[in-house]
PDB file of C-alpha atoms in Angstrom:
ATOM      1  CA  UNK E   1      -6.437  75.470-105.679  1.00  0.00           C
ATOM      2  CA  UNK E   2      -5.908  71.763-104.927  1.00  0.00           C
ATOM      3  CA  UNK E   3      -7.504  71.919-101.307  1.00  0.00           C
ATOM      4  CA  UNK E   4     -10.377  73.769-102.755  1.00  0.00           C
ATOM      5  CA  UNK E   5     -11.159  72.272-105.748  1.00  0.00           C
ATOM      6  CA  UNK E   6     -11.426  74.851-108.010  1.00  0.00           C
ATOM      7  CA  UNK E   7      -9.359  76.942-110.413  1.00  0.00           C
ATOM      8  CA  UNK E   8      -9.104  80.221-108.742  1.00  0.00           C
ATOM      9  CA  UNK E   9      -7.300  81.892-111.617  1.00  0.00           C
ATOM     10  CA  UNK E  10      -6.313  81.236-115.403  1.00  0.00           C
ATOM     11  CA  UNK E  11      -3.271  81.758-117.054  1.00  0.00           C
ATOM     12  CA  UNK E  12      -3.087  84.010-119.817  1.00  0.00           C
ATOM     13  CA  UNK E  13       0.205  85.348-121.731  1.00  0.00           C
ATOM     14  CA  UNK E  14      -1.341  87.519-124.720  1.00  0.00           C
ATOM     15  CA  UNK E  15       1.776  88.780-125.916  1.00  0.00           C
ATOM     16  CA  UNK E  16       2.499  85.061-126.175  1.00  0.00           C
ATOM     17  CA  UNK E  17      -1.051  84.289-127.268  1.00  0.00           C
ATOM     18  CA  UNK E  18      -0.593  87.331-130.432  1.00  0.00           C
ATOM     19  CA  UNK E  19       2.703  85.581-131.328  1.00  0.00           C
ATOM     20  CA  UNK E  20       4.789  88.827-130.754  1.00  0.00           C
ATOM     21  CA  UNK E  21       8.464  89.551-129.911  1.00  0.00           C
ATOM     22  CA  UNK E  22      10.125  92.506-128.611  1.00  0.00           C
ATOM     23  CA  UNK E  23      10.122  93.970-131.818  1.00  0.00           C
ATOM     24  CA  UNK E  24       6.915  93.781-132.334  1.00  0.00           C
ATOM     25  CA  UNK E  25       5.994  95.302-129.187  1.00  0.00           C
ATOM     26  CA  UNK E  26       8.345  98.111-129.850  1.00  0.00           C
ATOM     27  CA  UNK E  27       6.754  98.457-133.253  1.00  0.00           C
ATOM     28  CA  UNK E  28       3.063  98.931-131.759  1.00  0.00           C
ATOM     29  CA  UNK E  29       4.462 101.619-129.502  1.00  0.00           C
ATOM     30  CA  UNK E  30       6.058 103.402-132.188  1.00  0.00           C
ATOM     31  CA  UNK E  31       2.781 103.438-134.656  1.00  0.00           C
ATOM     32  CA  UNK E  32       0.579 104.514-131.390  1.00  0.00           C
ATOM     33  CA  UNK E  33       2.672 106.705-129.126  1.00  0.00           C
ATOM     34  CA  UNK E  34       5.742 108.127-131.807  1.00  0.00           C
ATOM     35  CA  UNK E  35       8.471 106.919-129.014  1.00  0.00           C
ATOM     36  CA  UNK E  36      11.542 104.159-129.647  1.00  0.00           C
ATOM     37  CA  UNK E  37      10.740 102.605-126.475  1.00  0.00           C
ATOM     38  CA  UNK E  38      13.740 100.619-125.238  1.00  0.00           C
ATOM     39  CA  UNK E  39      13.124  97.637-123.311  1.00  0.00           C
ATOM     40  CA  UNK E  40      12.557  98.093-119.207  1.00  0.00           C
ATOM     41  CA  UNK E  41      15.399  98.121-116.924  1.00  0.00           C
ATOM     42  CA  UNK E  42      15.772  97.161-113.257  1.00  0.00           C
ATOM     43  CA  UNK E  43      19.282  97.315-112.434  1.00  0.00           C
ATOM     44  CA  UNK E  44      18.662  95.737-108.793  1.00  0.00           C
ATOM     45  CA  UNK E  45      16.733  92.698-110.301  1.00  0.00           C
ATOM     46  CA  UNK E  46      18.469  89.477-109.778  1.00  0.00           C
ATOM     47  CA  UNK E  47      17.217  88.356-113.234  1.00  0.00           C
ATOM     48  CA  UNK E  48      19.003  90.857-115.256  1.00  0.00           C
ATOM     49  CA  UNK E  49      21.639  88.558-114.653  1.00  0.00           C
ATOM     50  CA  UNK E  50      20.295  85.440-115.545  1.00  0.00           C
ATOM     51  CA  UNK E  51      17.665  85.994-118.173  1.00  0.00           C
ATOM     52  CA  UNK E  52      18.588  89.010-120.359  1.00  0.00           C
ATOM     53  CA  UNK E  53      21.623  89.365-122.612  1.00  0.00           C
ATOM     54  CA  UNK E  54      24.561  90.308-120.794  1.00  0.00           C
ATOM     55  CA  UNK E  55      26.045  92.538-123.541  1.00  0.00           C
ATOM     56  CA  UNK E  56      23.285  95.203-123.150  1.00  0.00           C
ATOM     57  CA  UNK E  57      22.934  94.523-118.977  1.00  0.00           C
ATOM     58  CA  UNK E  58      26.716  95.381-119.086  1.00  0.00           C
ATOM     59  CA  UNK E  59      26.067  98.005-121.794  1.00  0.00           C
ATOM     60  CA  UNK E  60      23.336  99.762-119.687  1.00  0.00           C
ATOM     61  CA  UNK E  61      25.952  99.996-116.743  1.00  0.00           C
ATOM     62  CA  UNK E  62      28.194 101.462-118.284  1.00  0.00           C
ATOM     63  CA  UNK E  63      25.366 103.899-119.427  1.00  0.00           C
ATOM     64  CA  UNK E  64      24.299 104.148-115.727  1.00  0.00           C
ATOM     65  CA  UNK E  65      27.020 103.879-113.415  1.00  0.00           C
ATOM     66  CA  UNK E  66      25.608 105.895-110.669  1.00  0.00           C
ATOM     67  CA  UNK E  67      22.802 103.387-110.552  1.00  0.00           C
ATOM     68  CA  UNK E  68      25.401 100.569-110.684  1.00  0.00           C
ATOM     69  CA  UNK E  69      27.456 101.668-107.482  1.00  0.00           C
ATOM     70  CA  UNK E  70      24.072 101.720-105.746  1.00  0.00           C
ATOM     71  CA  UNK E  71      23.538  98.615-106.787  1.00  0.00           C
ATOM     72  CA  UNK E  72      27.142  97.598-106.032  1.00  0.00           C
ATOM     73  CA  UNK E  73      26.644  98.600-102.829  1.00  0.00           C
ATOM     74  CA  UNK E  74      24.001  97.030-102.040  1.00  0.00           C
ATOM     75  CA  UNK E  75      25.450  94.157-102.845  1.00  0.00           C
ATOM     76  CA  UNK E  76      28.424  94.686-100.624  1.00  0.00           C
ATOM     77  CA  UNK E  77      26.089  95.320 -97.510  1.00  0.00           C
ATOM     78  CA  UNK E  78      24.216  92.399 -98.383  1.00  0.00           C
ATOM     79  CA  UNK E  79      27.442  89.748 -98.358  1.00  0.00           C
ATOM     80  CA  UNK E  80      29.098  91.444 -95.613  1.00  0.00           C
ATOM     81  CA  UNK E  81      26.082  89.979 -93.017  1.00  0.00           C
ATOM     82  CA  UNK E  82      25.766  87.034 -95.552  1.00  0.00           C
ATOM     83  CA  UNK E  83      27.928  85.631 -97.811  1.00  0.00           C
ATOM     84  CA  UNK E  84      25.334  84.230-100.118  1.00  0.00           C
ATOM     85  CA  UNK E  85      23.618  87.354-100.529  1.00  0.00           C
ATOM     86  CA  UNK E  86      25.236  88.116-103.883  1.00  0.00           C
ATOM     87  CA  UNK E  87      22.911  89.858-106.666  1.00  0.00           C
ATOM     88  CA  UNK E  88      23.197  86.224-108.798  1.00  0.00           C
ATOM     89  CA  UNK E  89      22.904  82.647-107.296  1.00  0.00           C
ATOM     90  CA  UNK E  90      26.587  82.018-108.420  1.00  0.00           C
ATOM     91  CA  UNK E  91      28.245  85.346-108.985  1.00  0.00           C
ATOM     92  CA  UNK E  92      28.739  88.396-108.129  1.00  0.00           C
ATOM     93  CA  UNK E  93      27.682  91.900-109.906  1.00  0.00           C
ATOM     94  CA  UNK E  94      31.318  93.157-108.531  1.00  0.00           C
ATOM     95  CA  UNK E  95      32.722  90.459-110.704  1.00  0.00           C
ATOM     96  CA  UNK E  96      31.160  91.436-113.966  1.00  0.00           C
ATOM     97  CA  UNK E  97      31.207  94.504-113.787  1.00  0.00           C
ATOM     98  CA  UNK E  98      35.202  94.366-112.858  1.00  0.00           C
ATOM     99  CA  UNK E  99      35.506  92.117-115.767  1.00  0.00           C
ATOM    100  CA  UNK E 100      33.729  94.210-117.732  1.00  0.00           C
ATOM    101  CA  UNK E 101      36.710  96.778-117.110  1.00  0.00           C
ATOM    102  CA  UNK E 102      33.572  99.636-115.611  1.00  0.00           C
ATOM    103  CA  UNK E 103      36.181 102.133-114.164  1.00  0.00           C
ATOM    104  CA  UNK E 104      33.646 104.490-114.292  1.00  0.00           C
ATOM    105  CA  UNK E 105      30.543 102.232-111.770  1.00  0.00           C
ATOM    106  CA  UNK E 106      33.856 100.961-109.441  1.00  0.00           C
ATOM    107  CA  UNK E 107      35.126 104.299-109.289  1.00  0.00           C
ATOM    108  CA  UNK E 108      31.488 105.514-107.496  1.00  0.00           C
ATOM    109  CA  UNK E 109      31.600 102.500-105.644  1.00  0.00           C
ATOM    110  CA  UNK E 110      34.191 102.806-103.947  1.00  0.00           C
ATOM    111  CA  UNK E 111      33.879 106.437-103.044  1.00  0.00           C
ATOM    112  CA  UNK E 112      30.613 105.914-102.295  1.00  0.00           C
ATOM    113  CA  UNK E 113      32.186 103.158 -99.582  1.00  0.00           C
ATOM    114  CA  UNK E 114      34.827 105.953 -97.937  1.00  0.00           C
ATOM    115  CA  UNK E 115      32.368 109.046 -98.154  1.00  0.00           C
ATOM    116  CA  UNK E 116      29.204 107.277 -96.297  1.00  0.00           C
ATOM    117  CA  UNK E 117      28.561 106.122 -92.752  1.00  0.00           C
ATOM    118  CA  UNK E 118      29.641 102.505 -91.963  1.00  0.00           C
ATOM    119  CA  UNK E 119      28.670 100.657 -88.628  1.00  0.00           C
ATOM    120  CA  UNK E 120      30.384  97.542 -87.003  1.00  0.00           C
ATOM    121  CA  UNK E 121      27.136  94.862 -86.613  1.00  0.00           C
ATOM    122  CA  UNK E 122      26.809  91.580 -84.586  1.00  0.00           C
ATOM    123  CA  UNK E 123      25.303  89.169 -86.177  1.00  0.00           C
ATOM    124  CA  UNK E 124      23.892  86.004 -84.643  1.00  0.00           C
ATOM    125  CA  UNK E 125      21.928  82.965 -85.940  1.00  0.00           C
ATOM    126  CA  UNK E 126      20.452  80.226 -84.376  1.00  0.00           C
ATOM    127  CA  UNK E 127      20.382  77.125 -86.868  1.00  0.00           C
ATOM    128  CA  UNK E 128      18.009  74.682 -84.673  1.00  0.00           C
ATOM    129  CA  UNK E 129      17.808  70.919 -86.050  1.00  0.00           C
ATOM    130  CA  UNK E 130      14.497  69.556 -88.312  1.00  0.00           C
ATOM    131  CA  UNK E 131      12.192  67.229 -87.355  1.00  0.00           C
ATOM    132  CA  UNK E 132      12.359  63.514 -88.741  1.00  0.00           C
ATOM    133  CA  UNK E 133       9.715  62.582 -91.188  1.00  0.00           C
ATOM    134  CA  UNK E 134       8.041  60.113 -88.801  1.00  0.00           C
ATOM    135  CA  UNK E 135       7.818  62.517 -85.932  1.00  0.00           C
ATOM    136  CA  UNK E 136       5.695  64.689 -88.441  1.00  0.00           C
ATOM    137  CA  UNK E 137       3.729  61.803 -89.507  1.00  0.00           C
ATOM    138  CA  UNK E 138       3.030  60.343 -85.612  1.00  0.00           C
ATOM    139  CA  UNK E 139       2.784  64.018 -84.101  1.00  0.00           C
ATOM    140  CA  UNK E 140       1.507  66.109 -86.645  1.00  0.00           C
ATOM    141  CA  UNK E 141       2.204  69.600 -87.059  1.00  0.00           C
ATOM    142  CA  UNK E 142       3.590  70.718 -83.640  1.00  0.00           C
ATOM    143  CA  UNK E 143       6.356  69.116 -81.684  1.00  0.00           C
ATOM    144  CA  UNK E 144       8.966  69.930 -79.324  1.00  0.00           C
ATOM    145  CA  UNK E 145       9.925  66.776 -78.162  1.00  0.00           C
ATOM    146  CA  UNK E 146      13.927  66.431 -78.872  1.00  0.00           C
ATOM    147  CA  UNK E 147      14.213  63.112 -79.745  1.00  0.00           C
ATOM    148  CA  UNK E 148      12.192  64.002 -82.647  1.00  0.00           C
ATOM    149  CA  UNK E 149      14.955  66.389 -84.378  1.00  0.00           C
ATOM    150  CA  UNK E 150      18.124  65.440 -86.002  1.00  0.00           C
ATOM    151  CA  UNK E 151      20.787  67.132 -86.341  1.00  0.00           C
ATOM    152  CA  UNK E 152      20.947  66.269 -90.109  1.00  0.00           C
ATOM    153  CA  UNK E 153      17.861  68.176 -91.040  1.00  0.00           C
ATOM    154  CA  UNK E 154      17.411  71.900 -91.129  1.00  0.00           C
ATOM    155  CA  UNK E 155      14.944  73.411 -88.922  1.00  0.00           C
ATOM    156  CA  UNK E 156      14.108  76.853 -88.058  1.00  0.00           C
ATOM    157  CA  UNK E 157      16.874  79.531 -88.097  1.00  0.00           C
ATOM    158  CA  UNK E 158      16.314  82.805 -85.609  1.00  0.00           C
ATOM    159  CA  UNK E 159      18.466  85.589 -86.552  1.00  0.00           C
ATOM    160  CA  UNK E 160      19.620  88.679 -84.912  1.00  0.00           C
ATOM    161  CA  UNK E 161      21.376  91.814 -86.515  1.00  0.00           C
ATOM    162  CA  UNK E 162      22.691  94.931 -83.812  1.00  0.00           C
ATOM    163  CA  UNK E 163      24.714  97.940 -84.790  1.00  0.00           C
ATOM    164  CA  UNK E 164      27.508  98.232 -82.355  1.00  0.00           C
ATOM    165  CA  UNK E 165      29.112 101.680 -83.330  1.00  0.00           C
ATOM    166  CA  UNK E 166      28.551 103.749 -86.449  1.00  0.00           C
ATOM    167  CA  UNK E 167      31.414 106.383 -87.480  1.00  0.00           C
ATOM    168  CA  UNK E 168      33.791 106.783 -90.714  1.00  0.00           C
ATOM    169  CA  UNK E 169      34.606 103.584 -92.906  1.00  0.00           C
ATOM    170  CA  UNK E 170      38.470 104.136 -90.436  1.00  0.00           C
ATOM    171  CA  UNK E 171      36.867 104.707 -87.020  1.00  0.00           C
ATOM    172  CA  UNK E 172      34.335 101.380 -87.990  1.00  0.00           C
ATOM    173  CA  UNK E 173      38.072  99.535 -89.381  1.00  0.00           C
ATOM    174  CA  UNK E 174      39.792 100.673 -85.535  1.00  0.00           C
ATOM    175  CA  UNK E 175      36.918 100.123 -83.425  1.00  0.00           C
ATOM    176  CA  UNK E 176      36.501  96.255 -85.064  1.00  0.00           C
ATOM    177  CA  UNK E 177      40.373  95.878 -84.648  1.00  0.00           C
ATOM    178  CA  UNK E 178      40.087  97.231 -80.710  1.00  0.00           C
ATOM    179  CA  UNK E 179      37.091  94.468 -80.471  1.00  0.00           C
ATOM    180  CA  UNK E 180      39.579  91.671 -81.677  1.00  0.00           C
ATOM    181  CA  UNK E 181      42.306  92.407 -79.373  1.00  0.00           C
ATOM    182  CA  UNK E 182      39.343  92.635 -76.266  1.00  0.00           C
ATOM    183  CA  UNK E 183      38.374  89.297 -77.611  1.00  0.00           C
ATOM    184  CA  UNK E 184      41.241  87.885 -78.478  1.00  0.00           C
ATOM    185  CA  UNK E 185      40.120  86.909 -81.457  1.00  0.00           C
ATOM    186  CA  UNK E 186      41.802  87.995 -85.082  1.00  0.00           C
ATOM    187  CA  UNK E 187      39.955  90.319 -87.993  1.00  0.00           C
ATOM    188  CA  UNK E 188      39.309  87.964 -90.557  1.00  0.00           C
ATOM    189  CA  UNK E 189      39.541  89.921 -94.067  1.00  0.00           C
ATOM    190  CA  UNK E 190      38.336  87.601 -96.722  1.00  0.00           C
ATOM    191  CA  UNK E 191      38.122  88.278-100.294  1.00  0.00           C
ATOM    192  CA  UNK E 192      36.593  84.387-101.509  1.00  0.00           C
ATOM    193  CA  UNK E 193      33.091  86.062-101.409  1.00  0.00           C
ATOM    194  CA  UNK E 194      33.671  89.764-102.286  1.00  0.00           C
ATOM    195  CA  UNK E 195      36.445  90.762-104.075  1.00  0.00           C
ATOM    196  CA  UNK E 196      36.863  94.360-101.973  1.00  0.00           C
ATOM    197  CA  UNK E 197      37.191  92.177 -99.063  1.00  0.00           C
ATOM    198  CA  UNK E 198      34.985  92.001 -95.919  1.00  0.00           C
ATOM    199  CA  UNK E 199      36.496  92.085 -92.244  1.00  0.00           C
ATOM    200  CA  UNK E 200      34.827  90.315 -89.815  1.00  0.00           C
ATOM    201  CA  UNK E 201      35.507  88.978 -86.341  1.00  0.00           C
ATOM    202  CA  UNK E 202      34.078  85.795 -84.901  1.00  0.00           C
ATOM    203  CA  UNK E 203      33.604  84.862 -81.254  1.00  0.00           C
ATOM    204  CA  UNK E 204      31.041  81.639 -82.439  1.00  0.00           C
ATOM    205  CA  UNK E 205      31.936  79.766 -85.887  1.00  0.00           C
ATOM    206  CA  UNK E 206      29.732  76.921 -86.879  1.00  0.00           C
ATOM    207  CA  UNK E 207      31.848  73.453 -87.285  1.00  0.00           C
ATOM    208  CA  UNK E 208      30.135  72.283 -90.025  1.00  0.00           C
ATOM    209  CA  UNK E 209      27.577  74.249 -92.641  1.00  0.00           C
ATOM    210  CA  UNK E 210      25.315  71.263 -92.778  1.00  0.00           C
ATOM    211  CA  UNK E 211      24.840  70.123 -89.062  1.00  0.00           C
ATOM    212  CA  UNK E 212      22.187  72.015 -87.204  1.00  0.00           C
ATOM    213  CA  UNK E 213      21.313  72.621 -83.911  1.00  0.00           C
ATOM    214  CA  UNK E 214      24.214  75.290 -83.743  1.00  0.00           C
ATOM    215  CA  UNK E 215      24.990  78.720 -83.947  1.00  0.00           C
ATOM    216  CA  UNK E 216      27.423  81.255 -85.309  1.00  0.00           C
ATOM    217  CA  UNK E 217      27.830  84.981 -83.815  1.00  0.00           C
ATOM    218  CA  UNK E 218      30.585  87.761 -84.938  1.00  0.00           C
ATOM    219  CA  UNK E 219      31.411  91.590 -85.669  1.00  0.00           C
ATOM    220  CA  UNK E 220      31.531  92.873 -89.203  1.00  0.00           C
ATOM    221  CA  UNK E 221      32.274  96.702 -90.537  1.00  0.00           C
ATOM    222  CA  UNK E 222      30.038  97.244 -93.639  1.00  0.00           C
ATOM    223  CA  UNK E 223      28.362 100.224 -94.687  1.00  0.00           C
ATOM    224  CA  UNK E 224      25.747 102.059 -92.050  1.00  0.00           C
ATOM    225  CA  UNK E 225      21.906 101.444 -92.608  1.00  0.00           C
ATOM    226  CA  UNK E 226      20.629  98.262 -91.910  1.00  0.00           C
ATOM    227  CA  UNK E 227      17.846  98.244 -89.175  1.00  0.00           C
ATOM    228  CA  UNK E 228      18.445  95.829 -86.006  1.00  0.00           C
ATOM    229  CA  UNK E 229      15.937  93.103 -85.793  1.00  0.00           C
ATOM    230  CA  UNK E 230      15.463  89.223 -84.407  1.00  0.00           C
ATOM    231  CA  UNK E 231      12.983  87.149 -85.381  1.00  0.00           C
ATOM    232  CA  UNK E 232      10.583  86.386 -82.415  1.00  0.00           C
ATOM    233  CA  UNK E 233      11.974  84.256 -80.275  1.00  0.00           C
ATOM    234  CA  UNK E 234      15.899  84.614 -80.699  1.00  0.00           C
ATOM    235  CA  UNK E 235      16.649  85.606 -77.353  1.00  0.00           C
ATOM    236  CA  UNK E 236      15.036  82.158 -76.201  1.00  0.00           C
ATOM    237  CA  UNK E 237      16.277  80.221 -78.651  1.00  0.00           C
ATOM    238  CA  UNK E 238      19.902  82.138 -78.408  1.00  0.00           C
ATOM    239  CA  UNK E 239      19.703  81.555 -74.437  1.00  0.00           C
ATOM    240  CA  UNK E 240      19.116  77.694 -74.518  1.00  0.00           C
ATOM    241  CA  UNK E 241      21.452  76.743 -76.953  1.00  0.00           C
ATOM    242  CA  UNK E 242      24.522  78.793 -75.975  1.00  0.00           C
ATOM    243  CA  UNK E 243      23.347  77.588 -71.684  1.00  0.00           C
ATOM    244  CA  UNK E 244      26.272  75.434 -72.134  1.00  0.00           C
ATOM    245  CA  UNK E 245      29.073  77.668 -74.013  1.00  0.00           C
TER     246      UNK E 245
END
């Protein structure tokens, strides 16, 4: 603790420190407890992705696929309000595990996708402009004057998510179509982030991803579930920069 001055904690790794490996570790067990302990399995973590071998991540799928079309799921829900919000940083588990030719996980994912609830959400987010560097230096660390943002920087984004109408995977499909006609907007189905496709509908698009001090709003159909929220301070935030709109 820097500020402090003092080590609040020390780092110790004593499977590290012994010198052992999985196999040893597996070993200990065995001699101790009589069990072939397999290693640990999180089939939601991010990591499993990244840091263990895919071979037995796949393997374990295909072992598992009830836990894999929750996961796949998951996954879905998550990129339909997000696009970004895939398991790994640049991939998806859909991908994988459609490369990896699991008939079995897709099957339960997709019935899993007709047999549930599904809702039609709005989504809105508020992307407001970061301070310069100076204005942090001169004003410290609280200021609203305007002059001191830049459209450049990111600053704070407020984010709202609403369900709309919840029904069948069709009546969520027709009610998102009737929305677009009200609108006059069209349903955008994209399959760039997903590969099942996500249908959305948007009344606000952002011009550019890395200028700030705009917003974004539209209608998706994804599966039912997710609890609406804003973080404190939308509805001000929402109401002064859309004044003009």
């Amino acid at each position: 603790n820097k500020e402090a001055g003092y080590a609040t904690f020390a780092v110790d790794y004593p499977l590290l420190r012994l010198g052992w490996d999985r196999k040893d570790v597996q070993g200990y067990v065995k001699d101790r407890l009589g069990v072939d302990m397999s290693k640990s399995y999180c089939p939601v973590c991010p990591f499993s992705g990244v840091c263990s071998p895919q071979p037995d991540h796949l393997k374990r799928l295909r072992k598992y696929p009830d836990l894999a079309a929750r996961v796949l799921r998951l996954e879905y829900l998550a990129m339909a309000l997000n696009d970004n919000m895939s398991l790994y940083k640049d991939d998806t588990l859909f991908r994988r595990v459609t490369d990896d030719q699991n008939t079995e996980a897709l099957g339960r994912f997709n019935a899993r996708l007709d047999e549930e609830p599904w809702a039609v959400y709005r989504l809105r987010r508020a992307y407001t402009p970061g301070r310069r560097p100076e204005c942090k230096t001169a004003h410290g660390d609280r200021c609203a004057k305007s002059e001191c943002r830049d459209s450049s920087i990111k600053g704070t984004v407020y984010r709202s998510v609403e369900t709309v109408r919840t029904g069948s995977r069709t009546e969520a499909a027709a009610f998102l179509s009737n929305a677009a006609t009200a609108l006059n907007r069209p349903v955008e189905h994209s399959t760039k982030a997903h590969g099942v496709g996500i249908d959305r509908v948007h009344t606000r698009v952002r011009p550019d991803s890395k200028t700030y001090g705009t917003v974004e709003d539209f209608y998706v159909t994804a599966p039912a579930g997710v609890q609406d929220k804003a973080r404190p301070g939308f509805a001000e935030v929402w109401a002064a920069m859309t004044a003009s709109q």
